[in-house]
Amino acid sequence: MEFGIIAAMQKEAALLLEKMQEKTETVIGGVTYTAGVLCGRTAVVAVCGVGKVFSALCAQAMILRFSPRYIINTGVAGSLSTALHIGDLVIADGAVQHDMDTSAVGDPVGMISGINKILLQTDEALTKKLKAAAAAVGARAVGGVVATGDRFVADGAEKRRIADTFGAVACEMEGGAVAQACFVNGVPFALLRAISDDASGKAQTDYPAFADRAARKSAALLLTALEGEAC
Ligand code: ADE
């Protein structure tokens, strides 16, 4: 299997599932893995559920069952940067877990004990292809660090803390966990999101208004990148 694609919510995977051909479904741990052909490439798409645990479980099961050559996480994110507006794309150079904190026993905030890393880098070649696809269609896209945690960020102070601590440009709830599962299994990983809100108090009204469109935009860019390869 060439590509494994993970989205937290149905709306983030819908376009990919619409375009996929020769579909077969496998259910593992309550998650449906739809395998088939996407832009001439073998791929498996899963809707994992929201948060780090569901997304890590999904990535591990996907790796064991389907042996994807690459895993890509797509969906929506909150902006932590004045350079990222609603509808813009963030194509991550790396992911952190902003709620990982063993600093009370002397570790740096965000360090994942065991692998002793804060930043999990995305695959350079795949990330480059996603950025090239965005440039080719004239989509506004920014690189940088994406911060993951089990919290929907909708508060100015929390937003600033995450941005300042990690130099992160966007926040979401799965990418860093998928990155960790990929890292320990040696699977190259990419992370692509479209901005649905600005992670401040305004997010409570902006997210419901813009998440559907942003979710489709992220999936559309992923298709564009795959199309550049094969369709
Ligand atoms: N996904 C989209 N917006 C988000 C936010 N503000 N916080 C966490 N995850 C998000």
Tab-separated table of C-alpha atoms and ligand atoms in Angstrom:
chain	number	residue	atom	x	y	z
A	1	MET	CA	0.000	0.000	0.000
A	2	GLU	CA	1.513	3.323	-1.001
A	3	PHE	CA	-0.392	5.967	0.990
A	4	GLY	CA	-2.132	5.801	4.352
A	5	ILE	CA	-4.325	8.846	4.941
A	6	ILE	CA	-5.746	9.666	8.364
A	7	ALA	CA	-8.434	12.233	9.139
A	8	ALA	CA	-10.091	12.741	12.504
A	9	MET	CA	-13.572	13.472	11.171
A	10	GLN	CA	-15.726	12.317	8.269
A	11	LYS	CA	-15.851	15.817	6.786
A	12	GLU	CA	-12.036	15.787	6.541
A	13	ALA	CA	-11.984	12.512	4.580
A	14	ALA	CA	-15.202	12.882	2.530
A	15	LEU	CA	-13.623	14.202	-0.678
A	16	LEU	CA	-10.958	11.488	-0.639
A	17	LEU	CA	-13.546	8.757	-0.127
A	18	GLU	CA	-15.663	10.230	-2.960
A	19	LYS	CA	-12.705	10.061	-5.346
A	20	MET	CA	-11.444	6.634	-4.297
A	21	GLN	CA	-12.036	3.695	-6.641
A	22	GLU	CA	-12.138	-0.068	-6.083
A	23	LYS	CA	-12.996	0.434	-2.411
A	24	THR	CA	-12.900	-2.289	0.216
A	25	GLU	CA	-13.646	-1.652	3.882
A	26	THR	CA	-12.011	-3.166	6.969
A	27	VAL	CA	-13.121	-2.276	10.500
A	28	ILE	CA	-10.536	-2.383	13.297
A	29	GLY	CA	-11.245	-1.037	16.773
A	30	GLY	CA	-14.401	0.704	15.548
A	31	VAL	CA	-12.511	2.583	12.794
A	32	THR	CA	-13.278	1.915	9.116
A	33	TYR	CA	-10.209	1.656	6.883
A	34	THR	CA	-11.210	2.165	3.242
A	35	ALA	CA	-8.591	0.790	0.888
A	36	GLY	CA	-8.620	1.379	-2.847
A	37	VAL	CA	-7.101	3.438	-5.628
A	38	LEU	CA	-6.689	7.219	-5.359
A	39	CYS	CA	-5.270	9.014	-8.393
A	40	GLY	CA	-3.852	5.748	-9.642
A	41	ARG	CA	-2.088	5.049	-6.327
A	42	THR	CA	-2.967	2.370	-3.811
A	43	ALA	CA	-4.206	4.097	-0.668
A	44	VAL	CA	-6.082	3.506	2.553
A	45	VAL	CA	-8.181	6.239	4.170
A	46	ALA	CA	-9.309	6.139	7.812
A	47	VAL	CA	-11.508	8.422	9.910
A	48	CYS	CA	-9.877	7.932	13.281
A	49	GLY	CA	-11.882	10.089	15.715
A	50	VAL	CA	-10.769	13.214	17.559
A	51	GLY	CA	-7.658	13.370	19.737
A	52	LYS	CA	-4.255	11.843	20.289
A	53	VAL	CA	-5.294	8.398	21.508
A	54	PHE	CA	-7.680	7.633	18.637
A	55	SER	CA	-5.231	8.960	16.068
A	56	ALA	CA	-2.245	7.016	17.434
A	57	LEU	CA	-4.298	3.819	17.632
A	58	CYS	CA	-5.378	4.354	14.049
A	59	ALA	CA	-1.875	4.976	12.757
A	60	GLN	CA	-0.557	1.859	14.516
A	61	ALA	CA	-3.372	-0.347	13.211
A	62	MET	CA	-2.938	1.104	9.711
A	63	ILE	CA	0.782	0.359	9.755
A	64	LEU	CA	0.299	-3.212	10.985
A	65	ARG	CA	-2.589	-4.085	8.658
A	66	PHE	CA	-1.803	-2.136	5.480
A	67	SER	CA	1.959	-1.410	5.611
A	68	PRO	CA	1.638	2.028	3.959
A	69	ARG	CA	4.833	3.470	2.522
A	70	TYR	CA	3.782	6.932	3.726
A	71	ILE	CA	1.184	8.250	6.162
A	72	ILE	CA	-0.434	11.643	5.671
A	73	ASN	CA	-2.678	13.375	8.203
A	74	THR	CA	-5.168	15.826	6.690
A	75	GLY	CA	-7.855	18.060	8.185
A	76	VAL	CA	-8.461	21.400	9.859
A	77	ALA	CA	-6.469	23.432	12.378
A	78	GLY	CA	-6.581	26.592	14.443
A	79	SER	CA	-4.167	29.351	13.472
A	80	LEU	CA	-1.519	30.481	15.959
A	81	SER	CA	0.095	32.867	13.483
A	82	THR	CA	-0.851	36.200	11.965
A	83	ALA	CA	0.411	34.720	8.672
A	84	LEU	CA	-2.314	32.049	8.623
A	85	HIS	CA	-5.913	33.070	7.937
A	86	ILE	CA	-9.084	31.026	7.696
A	87	GLY	CA	-8.888	28.896	4.548
A	88	ASP	CA	-5.081	29.016	4.312
A	89	LEU	CA	-3.094	25.789	4.304
A	90	VAL	CA	-0.375	24.735	6.707
A	91	ILE	CA	2.015	22.084	5.422
A	92	ALA	CA	3.976	21.078	8.496
A	93	ASP	CA	7.751	20.799	8.668
A	94	GLY	CA	7.304	19.172	12.069
A	95	ALA	CA	4.818	18.377	14.846
A	96	VAL	CA	4.943	18.789	18.624
A	97	GLN	CA	2.610	17.702	21.436
A	98	HIS	CA	1.813	20.881	23.362
A	99	ASP	CA	0.191	19.029	26.280
A	100	MET	CA	3.138	16.670	26.860
A	101	ASP	CA	4.798	17.957	30.008
A	102	THR	CA	7.207	16.157	32.374
A	103	SER	CA	8.964	19.426	33.255
A	104	ALA	CA	8.260	18.812	36.968
A	105	VAL	CA	10.946	16.105	36.844
A	106	GLY	CA	13.395	18.213	34.855
A	107	ASP	CA	12.487	17.566	31.216
A	108	PRO	CA	11.894	20.326	28.682
A	109	VAL	CA	8.198	21.081	28.145
A	110	GLY	CA	6.884	19.007	25.243
A	111	MET	CA	9.580	16.335	25.386
A	112	ILE	CA	8.235	12.860	24.670
A	113	SER	CA	9.998	10.604	27.177
A	114	GLY	CA	11.419	7.397	25.740
A	115	ILE	CA	12.191	8.839	22.342
A	116	ASN	CA	13.335	12.067	24.083
A	117	LYS	CA	12.151	14.346	21.312
A	118	ILE	CA	10.046	17.475	21.276
A	119	LEU	CA	9.844	18.006	17.520
A	120	LEU	CA	8.894	15.156	15.214
A	121	GLN	CA	9.941	16.115	11.714
A	122	THR	CA	7.788	15.422	8.703
A	123	ASP	CA	9.195	13.656	5.659
A	124	GLU	CA	11.105	16.242	3.669
A	125	ALA	CA	10.411	14.925	0.168
A	126	LEU	CA	6.689	14.395	0.714
A	127	THR	CA	6.335	17.781	2.410
A	128	LYS	CA	8.098	19.395	-0.534
A	129	LYS	CA	5.620	17.764	-2.921
A	130	LEU	CA	2.657	19.063	-0.908
A	131	LYS	CA	4.154	22.571	-0.882
A	132	ALA	CA	4.782	22.368	-4.645
A	133	ALA	CA	1.172	21.284	-5.208
A	134	ALA	CA	-0.057	24.281	-3.195
A	135	ALA	CA	2.186	26.623	-5.195
A	136	ALA	CA	0.998	25.075	-8.482
A	137	VAL	CA	-2.662	25.852	-7.737
A	138	GLY	CA	-1.889	29.234	-6.160
A	139	ALA	CA	-3.153	28.204	-2.709
A	140	ARG	CA	-1.890	30.233	0.250
A	141	ALA	CA	0.269	27.802	2.220
A	142	VAL	CA	2.690	28.207	5.104
A	143	GLY	CA	5.228	25.754	6.520
A	144	GLY	CA	6.287	25.462	10.156
A	145	VAL	CA	5.526	23.598	13.336
A	146	VAL	CA	2.037	22.267	14.090
A	147	ALA	CA	1.164	21.771	17.767
A	148	THR	CA	-1.073	18.876	18.789
A	149	GLY	CA	-2.919	18.363	22.068
A	150	ASP	CA	-6.084	16.922	23.549
A	151	ARG	CA	-7.717	20.316	23.820
A	152	PHE	CA	-9.629	22.497	21.369
A	153	VAL	CA	-7.788	25.817	21.730
A	154	ALA	CA	-10.207	28.738	21.940
A	155	ASP	CA	-8.444	31.125	24.272
A	156	GLY	CA	-5.976	33.921	23.513
A	157	ALA	CA	-3.613	33.214	26.429
A	158	GLU	CA	-3.422	29.473	25.688
A	159	LYS	CA	-2.895	30.198	22.020
A	160	ARG	CA	0.042	32.512	22.819
A	161	ARG	CA	1.555	29.997	25.246
A	162	ILE	CA	1.589	27.270	22.596
A	163	ALA	CA	2.896	29.604	19.889
A	164	ASP	CA	5.634	31.000	22.137
A	165	THR	CA	6.716	27.707	23.752
A	166	PHE	CA	6.990	25.736	20.520
A	167	GLY	CA	7.242	28.346	17.770
A	168	ALA	CA	4.114	26.703	16.376
A	169	VAL	CA	1.982	28.233	13.630
A	170	ALA	CA	-1.150	26.086	14.008
A	171	CYS	CA	-2.821	23.770	16.492
A	172	GLU	CA	-4.921	20.666	16.136
A	173	MET	CA	-5.570	17.422	18.001
A	174	GLU	CA	-4.036	14.503	16.075
A	175	GLY	CA	-0.959	15.285	13.955
A	176	GLY	CA	1.654	14.965	16.703
A	177	ALA	CA	0.249	11.610	17.814
A	178	VAL	CA	0.236	10.208	14.275
A	179	ALA	CA	3.783	11.559	13.940
A	180	GLN	CA	4.853	9.673	17.075
A	181	ALA	CA	3.305	6.396	15.876
A	182	CYS	CA	5.019	6.859	12.510
A	183	PHE	CA	8.336	7.735	14.152
A	184	VAL	CA	8.482	4.608	16.319
A	185	ASN	CA	7.553	2.453	13.310
A	186	GLY	CA	9.931	4.181	10.877
A	187	VAL	CA	7.147	5.283	8.526
A	188	PRO	CA	7.580	8.638	6.716
A	189	PHE	CA	4.853	11.081	7.703
A	190	ALA	CA	3.347	14.306	6.356
A	191	LEU	CA	0.877	16.700	7.942
A	192	LEU	CA	-1.412	18.990	6.005
A	193	ARG	CA	-4.201	21.145	7.425
A	194	ALA	CA	-6.442	24.018	6.396
A	195	ILE	CA	-7.255	26.766	8.887
A	196	SER	CA	-10.820	26.746	10.250
A	197	ASP	CA	-10.404	29.320	13.071
A	198	ASP	CA	-7.840	31.450	14.893
A	199	ALA	CA	-7.791	29.450	18.166
A	200	SER	CA	-8.946	32.499	20.149
A	201	GLY	CA	-12.356	33.029	21.763
A	202	LYS	CA	-13.649	33.706	18.233
A	203	ALA	CA	-12.990	30.050	17.363
A	204	GLN	CA	-16.226	29.026	19.051
A	205	THR	CA	-18.221	30.716	16.292
A	206	ASP	CA	-15.684	30.575	13.444
A	207	TYR	CA	-15.043	26.814	13.673
A	208	PRO	CA	-18.678	25.774	13.062
A	209	ALA	CA	-18.900	28.302	10.223
A	210	PHE	CA	-15.668	27.408	8.406
A	211	ALA	CA	-14.623	23.853	9.345
A	212	ASP	CA	-16.503	22.091	6.522
A	213	ARG	CA	-14.959	24.233	3.806
A	214	ALA	CA	-11.482	24.086	5.358
A	215	ALA	CA	-11.697	20.287	5.706
A	216	ARG	CA	-12.451	19.936	1.999
A	217	LYS	CA	-9.671	22.347	1.084
A	218	SER	CA	-7.038	20.286	2.871
A	219	ALA	CA	-8.272	17.083	1.202
A	220	ALA	CA	-8.398	18.848	-2.186
A	221	LEU	CA	-4.749	19.902	-1.903
A	222	LEU	CA	-3.800	16.348	-1.013
A	223	LEU	CA	-5.596	15.134	-4.154
A	224	THR	CA	-3.809	17.794	-6.203
A	225	ALA	CA	-0.476	16.517	-4.889
A	226	LEU	CA	-1.381	12.920	-5.724
A	227	GLU	CA	-2.726	13.987	-9.143
A	228	GLY	CA	0.575	15.643	-9.936
A	229	GLU	CA	2.066	12.211	-9.500
A	230	ALA	CA	-0.359	9.949	-11.291
A	231	CYS	CA	-3.767	11.112	-12.519
B	1	ADE	N1	-8.859	22.073	15.007
B	1	ADE	C1	-9.370	23.140	14.375
B	1	ADE	N2	-9.312	24.238	15.149
B	1	ADE	C2	-8.728	23.847	16.308
B	1	ADE	C3	-8.418	24.508	17.498
B	1	ADE	N3	-8.660	25.799	17.655
B	1	ADE	N4	-7.848	23.791	18.497
B	1	ADE	C4	-7.600	22.472	18.341
B	1	ADE	N5	-7.897	21.782	17.230
B	1	ADE	C5	-8.446	22.468	16.218
